[in-house]
CSV table of N, CA and C in Angstrom, one decimal:
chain,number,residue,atom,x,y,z
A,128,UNK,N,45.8,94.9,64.0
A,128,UNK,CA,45.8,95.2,62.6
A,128,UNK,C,47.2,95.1,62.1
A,129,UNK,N,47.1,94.8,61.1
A,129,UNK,CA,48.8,94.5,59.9
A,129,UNK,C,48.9,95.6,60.4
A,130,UNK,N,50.6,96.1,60.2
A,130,UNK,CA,51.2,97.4,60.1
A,130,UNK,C,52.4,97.1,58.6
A,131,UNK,N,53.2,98.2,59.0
A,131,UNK,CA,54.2,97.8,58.0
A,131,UNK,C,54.9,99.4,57.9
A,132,UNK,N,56.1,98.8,58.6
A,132,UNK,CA,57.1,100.1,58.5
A,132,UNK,C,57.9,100.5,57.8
A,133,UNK,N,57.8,101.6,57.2
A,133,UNK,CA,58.4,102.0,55.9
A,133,UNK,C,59.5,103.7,56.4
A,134,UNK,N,60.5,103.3,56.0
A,134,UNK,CA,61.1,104.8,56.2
A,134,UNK,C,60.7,106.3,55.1
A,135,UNK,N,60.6,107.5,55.9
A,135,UNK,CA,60.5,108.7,55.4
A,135,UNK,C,61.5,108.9,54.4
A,136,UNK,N,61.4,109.4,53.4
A,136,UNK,CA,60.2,110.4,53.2
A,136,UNK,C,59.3,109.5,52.4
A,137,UNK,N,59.7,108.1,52.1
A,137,UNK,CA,58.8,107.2,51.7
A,137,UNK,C,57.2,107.0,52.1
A,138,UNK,N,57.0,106.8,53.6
A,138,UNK,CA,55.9,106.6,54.1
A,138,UNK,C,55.2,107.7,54.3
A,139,UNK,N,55.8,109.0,54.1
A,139,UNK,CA,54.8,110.2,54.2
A,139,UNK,C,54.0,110.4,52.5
A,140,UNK,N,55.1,109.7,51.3
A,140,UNK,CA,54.2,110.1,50.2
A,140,UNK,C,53.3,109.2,49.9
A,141,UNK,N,53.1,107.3,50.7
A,141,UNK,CA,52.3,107.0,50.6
A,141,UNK,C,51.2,107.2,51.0
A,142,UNK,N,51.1,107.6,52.6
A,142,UNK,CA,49.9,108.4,53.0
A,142,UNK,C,49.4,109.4,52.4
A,143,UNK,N,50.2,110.4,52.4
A,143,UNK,CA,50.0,111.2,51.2
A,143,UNK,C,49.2,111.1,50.0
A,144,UNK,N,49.1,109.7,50.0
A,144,UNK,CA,48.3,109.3,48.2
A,144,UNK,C,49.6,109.7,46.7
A,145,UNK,N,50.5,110.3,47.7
A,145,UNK,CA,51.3,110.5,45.8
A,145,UNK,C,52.4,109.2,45.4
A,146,UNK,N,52.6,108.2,46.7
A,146,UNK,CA,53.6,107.0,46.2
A,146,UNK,C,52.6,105.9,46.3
A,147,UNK,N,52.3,105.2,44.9
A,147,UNK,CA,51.6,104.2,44.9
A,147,UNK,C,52.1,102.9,44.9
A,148,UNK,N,53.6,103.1,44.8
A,148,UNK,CA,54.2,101.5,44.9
A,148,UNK,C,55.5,101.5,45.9
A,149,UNK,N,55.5,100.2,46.6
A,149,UNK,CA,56.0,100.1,47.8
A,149,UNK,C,57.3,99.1,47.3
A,150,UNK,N,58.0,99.5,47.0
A,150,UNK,CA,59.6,98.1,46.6
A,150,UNK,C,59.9,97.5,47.8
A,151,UNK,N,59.9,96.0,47.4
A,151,UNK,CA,60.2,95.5,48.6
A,151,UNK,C,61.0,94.0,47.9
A,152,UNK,N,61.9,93.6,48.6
A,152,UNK,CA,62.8,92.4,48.1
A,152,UNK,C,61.9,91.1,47.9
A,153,UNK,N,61.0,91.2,48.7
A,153,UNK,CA,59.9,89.7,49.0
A,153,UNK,C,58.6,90.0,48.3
A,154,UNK,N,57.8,88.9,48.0
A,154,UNK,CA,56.8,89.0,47.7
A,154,UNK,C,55.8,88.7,48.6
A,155,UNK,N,54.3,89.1,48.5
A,155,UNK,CA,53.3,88.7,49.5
A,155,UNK,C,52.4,88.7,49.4
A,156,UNK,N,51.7,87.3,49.5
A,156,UNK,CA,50.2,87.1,49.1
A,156,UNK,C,49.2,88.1,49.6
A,157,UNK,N,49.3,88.4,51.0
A,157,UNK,CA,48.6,89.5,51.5
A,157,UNK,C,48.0,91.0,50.9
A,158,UNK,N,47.0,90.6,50.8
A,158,UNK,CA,46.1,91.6,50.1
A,158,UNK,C,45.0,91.9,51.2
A,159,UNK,N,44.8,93.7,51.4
A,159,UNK,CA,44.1,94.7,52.3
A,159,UNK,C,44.4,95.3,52.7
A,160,UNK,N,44.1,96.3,54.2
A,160,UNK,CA,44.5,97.5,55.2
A,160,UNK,C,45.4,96.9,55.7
A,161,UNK,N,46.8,97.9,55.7
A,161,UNK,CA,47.4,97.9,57.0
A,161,UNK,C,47.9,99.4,57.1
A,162,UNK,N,48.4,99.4,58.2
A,162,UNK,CA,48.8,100.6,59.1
A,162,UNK,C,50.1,100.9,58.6
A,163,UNK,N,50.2,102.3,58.1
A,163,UNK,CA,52.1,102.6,58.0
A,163,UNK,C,52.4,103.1,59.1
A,164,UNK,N,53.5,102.6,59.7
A,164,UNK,CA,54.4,103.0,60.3
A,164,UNK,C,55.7,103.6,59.9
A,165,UNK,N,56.2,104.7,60.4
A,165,UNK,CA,57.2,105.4,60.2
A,165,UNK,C,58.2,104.7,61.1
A,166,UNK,N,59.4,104.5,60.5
A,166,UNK,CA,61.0,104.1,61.0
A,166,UNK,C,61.2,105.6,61.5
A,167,UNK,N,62.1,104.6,62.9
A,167,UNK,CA,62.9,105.8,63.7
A,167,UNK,C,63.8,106.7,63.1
A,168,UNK,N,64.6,106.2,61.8
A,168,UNK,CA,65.2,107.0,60.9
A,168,UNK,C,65.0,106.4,59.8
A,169,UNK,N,64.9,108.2,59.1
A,169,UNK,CA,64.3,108.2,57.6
A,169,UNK,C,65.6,107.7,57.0
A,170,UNK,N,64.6,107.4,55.4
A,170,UNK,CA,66.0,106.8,54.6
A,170,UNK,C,66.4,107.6,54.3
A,171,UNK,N,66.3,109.2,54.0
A,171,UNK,CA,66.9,110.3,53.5
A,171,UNK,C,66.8,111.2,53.8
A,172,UNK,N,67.5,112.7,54.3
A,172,UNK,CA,66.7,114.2,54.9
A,172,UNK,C,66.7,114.9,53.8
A,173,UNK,N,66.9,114.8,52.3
A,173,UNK,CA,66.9,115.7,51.3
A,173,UNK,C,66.1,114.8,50.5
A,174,UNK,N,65.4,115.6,50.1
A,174,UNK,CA,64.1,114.7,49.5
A,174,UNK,C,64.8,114.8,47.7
A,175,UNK,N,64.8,116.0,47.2
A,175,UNK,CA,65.2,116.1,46.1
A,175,UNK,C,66.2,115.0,45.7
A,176,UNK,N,67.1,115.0,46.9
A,176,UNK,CA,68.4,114.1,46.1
A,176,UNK,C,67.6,112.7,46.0
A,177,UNK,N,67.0,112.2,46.6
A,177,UNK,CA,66.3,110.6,46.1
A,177,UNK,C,65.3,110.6,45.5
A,178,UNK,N,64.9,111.5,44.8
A,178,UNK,CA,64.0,111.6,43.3
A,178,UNK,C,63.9,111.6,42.1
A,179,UNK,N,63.8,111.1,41.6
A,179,UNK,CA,64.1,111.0,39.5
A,179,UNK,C,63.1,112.2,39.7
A,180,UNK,N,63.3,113.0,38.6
A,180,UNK,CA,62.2,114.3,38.2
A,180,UNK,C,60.6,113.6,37.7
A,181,UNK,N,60.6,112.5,37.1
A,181,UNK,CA,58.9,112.2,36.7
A,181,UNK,C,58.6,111.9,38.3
A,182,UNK,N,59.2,111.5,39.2
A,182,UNK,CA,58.8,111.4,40.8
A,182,UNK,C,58.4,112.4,41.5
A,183,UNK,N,59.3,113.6,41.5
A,183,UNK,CA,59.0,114.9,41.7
A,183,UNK,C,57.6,115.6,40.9
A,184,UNK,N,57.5,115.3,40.1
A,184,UNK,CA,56.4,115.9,39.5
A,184,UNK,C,55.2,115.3,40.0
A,185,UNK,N,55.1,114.1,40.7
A,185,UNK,CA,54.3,113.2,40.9
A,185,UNK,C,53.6,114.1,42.2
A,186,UNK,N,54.4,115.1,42.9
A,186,UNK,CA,54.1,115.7,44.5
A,186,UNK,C,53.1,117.2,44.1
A,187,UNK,N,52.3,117.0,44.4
A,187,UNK,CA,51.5,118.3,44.2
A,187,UNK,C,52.4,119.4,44.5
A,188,UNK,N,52.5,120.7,44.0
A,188,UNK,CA,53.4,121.7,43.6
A,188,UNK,C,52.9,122.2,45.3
A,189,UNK,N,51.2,122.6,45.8
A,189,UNK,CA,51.1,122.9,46.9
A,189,UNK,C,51.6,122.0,48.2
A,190,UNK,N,51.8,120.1,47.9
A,190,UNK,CA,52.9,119.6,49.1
A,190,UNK,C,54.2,119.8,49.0
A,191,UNK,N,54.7,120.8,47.8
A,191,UNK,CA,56.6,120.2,47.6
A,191,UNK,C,57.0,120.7,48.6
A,192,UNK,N,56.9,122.1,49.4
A,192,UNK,CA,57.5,123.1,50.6
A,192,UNK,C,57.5,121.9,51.6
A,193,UNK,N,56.1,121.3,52.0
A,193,UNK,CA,56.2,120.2,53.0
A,193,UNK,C,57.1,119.2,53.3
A,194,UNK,N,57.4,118.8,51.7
A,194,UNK,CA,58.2,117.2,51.7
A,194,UNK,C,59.9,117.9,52.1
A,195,UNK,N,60.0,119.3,51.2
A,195,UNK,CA,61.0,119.6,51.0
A,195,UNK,C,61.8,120.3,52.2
A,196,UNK,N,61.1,120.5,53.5
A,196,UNK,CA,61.1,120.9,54.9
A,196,UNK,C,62.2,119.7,55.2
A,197,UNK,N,61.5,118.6,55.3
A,197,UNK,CA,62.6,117.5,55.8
A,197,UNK,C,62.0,117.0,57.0
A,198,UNK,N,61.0,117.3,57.5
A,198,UNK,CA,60.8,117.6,59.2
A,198,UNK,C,59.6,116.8,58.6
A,199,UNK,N,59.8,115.3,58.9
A,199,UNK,CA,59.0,114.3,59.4
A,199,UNK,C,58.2,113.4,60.0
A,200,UNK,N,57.2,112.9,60.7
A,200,UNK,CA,57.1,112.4,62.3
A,200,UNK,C,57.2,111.0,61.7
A,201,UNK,N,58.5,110.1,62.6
A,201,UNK,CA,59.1,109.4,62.7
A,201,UNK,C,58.9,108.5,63.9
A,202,UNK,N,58.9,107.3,63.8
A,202,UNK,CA,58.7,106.3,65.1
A,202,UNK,C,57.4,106.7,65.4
A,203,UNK,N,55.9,106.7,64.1
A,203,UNK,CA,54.8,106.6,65.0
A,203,UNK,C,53.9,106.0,63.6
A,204,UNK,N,52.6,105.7,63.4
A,204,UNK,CA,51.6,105.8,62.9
A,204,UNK,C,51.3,106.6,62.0
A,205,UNK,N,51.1,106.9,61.4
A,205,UNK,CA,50.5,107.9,60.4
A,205,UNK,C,49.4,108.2,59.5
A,206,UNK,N,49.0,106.5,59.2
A,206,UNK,CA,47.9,106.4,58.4
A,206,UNK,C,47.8,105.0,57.8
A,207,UNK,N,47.0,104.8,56.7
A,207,UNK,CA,46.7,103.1,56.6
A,207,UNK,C,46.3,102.9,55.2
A,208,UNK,N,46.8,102.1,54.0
A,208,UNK,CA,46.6,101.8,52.9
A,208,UNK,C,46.1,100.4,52.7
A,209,UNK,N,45.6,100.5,51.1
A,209,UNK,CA,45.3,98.8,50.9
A,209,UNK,C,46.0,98.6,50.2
A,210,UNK,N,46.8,97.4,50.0
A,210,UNK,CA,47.9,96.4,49.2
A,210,UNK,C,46.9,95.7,48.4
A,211,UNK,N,46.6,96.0,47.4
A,211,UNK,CA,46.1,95.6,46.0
A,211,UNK,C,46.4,94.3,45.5
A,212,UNK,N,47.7,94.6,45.1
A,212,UNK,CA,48.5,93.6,43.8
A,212,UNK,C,50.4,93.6,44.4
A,213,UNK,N,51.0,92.5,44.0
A,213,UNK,CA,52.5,92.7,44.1
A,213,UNK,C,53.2,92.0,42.7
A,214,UNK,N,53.8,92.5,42.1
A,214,UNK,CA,53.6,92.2,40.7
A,214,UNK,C,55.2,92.8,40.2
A,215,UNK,N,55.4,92.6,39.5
A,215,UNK,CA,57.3,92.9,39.3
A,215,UNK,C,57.0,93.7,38.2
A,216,UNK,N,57.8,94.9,37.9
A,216,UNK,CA,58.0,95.9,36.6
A,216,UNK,C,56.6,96.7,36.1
A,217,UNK,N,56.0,97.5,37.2
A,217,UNK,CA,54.7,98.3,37.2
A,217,UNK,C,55.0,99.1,36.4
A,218,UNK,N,54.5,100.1,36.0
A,218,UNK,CA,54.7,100.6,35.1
A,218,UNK,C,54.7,102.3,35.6
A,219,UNK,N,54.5,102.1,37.2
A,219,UNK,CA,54.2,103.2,37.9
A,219,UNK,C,55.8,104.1,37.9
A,220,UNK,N,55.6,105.4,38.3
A,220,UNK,CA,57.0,106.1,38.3
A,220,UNK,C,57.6,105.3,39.8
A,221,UNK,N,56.9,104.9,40.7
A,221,UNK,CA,57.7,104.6,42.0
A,221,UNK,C,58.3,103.5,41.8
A,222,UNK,N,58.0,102.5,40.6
A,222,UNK,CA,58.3,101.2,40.7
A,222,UNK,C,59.7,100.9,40.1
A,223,UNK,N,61.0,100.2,41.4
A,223,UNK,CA,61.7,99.7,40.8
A,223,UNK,C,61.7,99.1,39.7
A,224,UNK,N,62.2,98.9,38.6
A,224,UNK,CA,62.4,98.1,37.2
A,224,UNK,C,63.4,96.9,37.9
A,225,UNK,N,62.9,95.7,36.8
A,225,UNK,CA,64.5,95.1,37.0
A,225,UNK,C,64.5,94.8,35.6
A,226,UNK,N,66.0,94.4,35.4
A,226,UNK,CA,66.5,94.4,33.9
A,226,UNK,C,66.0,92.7,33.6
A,227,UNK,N,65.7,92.8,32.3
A,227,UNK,CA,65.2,91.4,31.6
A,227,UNK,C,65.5,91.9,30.1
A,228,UNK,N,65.4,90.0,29.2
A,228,UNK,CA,65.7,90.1,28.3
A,228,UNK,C,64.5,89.0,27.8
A,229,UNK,N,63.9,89.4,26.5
A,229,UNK,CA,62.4,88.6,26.0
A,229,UNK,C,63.4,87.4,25.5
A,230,UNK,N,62.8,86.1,25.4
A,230,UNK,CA,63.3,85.0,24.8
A,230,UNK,C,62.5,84.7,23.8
A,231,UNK,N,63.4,84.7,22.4
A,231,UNK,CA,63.2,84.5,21.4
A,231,UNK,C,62.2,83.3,20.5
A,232,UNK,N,62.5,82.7,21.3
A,232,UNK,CA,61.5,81.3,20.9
A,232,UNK,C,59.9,81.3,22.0
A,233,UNK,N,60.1,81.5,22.9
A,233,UNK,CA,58.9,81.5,24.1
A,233,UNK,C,58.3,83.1,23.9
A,234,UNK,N,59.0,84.1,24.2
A,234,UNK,CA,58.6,85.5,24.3
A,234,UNK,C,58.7,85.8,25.7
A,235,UNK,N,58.9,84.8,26.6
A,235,UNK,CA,58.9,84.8,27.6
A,235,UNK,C,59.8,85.9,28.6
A,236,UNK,N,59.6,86.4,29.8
A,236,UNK,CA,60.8,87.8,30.3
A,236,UNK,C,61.4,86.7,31.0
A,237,UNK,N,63.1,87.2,30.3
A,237,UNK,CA,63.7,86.2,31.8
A,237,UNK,C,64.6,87.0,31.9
A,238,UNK,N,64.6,87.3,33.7
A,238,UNK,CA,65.5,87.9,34.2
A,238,UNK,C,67.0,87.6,34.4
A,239,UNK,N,67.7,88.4,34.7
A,239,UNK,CA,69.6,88.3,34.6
A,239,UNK,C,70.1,86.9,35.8
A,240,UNK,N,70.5,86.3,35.5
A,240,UNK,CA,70.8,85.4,36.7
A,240,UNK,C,71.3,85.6,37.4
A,241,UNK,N,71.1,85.5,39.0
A,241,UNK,CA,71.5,86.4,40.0
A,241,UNK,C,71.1,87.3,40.6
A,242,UNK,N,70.3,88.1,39.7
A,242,UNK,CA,69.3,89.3,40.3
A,242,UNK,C,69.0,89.2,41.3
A,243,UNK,N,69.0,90.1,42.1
A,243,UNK,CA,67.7,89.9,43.5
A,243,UNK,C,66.5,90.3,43.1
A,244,UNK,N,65.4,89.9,43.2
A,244,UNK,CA,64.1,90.6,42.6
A,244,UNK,C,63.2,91.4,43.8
A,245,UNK,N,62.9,92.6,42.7
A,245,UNK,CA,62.0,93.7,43.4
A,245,UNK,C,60.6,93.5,43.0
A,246,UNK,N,60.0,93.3,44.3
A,246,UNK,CA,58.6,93.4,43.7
A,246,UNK,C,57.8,94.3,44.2
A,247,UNK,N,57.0,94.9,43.6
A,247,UNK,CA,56.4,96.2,43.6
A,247,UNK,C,54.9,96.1,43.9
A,248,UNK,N,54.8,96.9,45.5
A,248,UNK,CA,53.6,96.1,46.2
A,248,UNK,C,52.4,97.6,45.5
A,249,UNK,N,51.2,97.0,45.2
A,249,UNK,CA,50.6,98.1,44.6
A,249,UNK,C,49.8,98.7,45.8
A,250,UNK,N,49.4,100.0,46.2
A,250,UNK,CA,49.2,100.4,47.1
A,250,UNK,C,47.7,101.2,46.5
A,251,UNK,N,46.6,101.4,47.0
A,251,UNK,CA,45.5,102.5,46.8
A,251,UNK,C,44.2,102.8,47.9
A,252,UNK,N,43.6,103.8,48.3
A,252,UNK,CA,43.1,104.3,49.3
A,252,UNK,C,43.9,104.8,49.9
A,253,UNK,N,44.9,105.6,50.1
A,253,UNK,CA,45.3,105.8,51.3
A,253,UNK,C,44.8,106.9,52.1
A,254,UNK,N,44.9,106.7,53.5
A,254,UNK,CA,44.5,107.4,54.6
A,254,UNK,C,45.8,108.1,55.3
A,255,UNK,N,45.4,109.7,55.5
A,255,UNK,CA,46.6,110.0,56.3
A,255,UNK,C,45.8,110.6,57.5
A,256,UNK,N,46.1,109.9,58.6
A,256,UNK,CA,45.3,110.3,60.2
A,256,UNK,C,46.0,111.7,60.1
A,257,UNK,N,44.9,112.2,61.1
A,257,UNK,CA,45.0,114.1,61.6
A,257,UNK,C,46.2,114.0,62.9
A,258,UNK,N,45.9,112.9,63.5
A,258,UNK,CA,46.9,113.1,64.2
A,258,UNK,C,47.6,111.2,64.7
A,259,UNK,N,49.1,111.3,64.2
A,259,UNK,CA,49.8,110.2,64.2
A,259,UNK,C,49.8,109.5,65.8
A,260,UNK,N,49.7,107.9,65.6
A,260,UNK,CA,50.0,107.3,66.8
A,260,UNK,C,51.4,107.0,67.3
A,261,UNK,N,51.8,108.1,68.1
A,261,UNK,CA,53.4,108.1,68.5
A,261,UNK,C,53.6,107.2,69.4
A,262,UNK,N,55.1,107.1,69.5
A,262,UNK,CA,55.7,105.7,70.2
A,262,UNK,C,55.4,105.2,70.2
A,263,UNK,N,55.5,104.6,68.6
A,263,UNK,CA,55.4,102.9,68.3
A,263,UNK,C,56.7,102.4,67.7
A,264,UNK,N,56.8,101.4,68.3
A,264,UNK,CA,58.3,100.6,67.8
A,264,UNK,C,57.9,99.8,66.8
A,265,UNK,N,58.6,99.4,65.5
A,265,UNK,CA,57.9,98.8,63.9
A,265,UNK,C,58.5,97.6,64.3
A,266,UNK,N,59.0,97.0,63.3
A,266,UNK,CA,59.4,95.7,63.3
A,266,UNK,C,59.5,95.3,61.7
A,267,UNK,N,60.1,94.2,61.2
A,267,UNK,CA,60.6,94.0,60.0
A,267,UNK,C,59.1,93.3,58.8
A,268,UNK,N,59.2,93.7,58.0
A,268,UNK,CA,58.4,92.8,57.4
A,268,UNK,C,57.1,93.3,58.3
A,269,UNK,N,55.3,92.5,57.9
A,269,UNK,CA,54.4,93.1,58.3
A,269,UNK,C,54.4,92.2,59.9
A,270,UNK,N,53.9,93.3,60.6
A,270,UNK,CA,53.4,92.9,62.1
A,270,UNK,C,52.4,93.9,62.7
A,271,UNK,N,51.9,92.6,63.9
A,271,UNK,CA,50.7,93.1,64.0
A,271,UNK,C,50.7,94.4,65.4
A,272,UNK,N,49.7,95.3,64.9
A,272,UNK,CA,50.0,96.3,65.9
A,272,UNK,C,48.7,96.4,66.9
A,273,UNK,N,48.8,96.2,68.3
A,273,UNK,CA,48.2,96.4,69.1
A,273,UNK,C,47.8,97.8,69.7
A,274,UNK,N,46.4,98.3,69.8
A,274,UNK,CA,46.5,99.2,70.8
A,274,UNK,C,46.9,98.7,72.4
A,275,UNK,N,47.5,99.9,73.0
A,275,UNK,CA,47.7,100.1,74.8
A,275,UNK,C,46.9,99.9,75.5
């Protein structure tokens, strides 16, 4: 099955069901289930500091103690979503923006030249297993994960 490894505290709020969009530099036809995998290190141990407040509000007041612990399980399995849509400038609180300007004659969005573009993978169903599949090593971009 696809996987796709995402660092904490990221991959716990998509299991979670509270982060619905996944930023990612590439785009990808790939639409269905895959497996999240947790990175051996998280992108951040203080959750507050890498949150805009409409983000914060996004976490059920009964998960904030959880997220806000820090104490993650890392380098395993966790649970499995479906990748919907990948679509640039969602409208979701998770979703990178990038900067654009409408053109006057077309109406058309054209972005800054040079940008690198974010595209914002749309995420829904998610599953968080009862108990995570540890020691698993991820890998870049989606790959396929074997059972032992």
């Amino acid at each position: 099955m696809k996987a796709l490894s995402v660092k904490n505290p990221w991959a716990m709020l998509i299991a979670h069901g509270i982060k619905s969009i996944e930023n990612r530099s590439r785009r990808t036809k790939y639409r269905g289930t895959f497996l999240i995998h947790t990175s051996q290190k998280p992108a951040f141990t203080e959750l507050q500091s890498c949150l805009t407040y409409p983000q914060w509000n996004e976490i059920p007041e009964a998960k904030q103690a959880e997220f806000l612990s820090g104490i993650w399980p890392n380098g395993c399995i966790i649970g499995q979503v479906d990748l919907v849509d990948c679509v640039i400038n969602h409208s979701s609180v998770w979703a990178e923006q990038m900067a654009y300007h409408v053109c006057p004659v077309t109406g058309l969005h054209i972005l800054r030249k040079g940008q690198p573009y974010v595209w914002n993978w749309v995420l829904e169903n998610p599953v968080l297993y009862d108990k995570p599949i540890e020691n698993v090593k991820g890998a870049l971009s989606f790959w396929e994960y074997r059972k032992p």
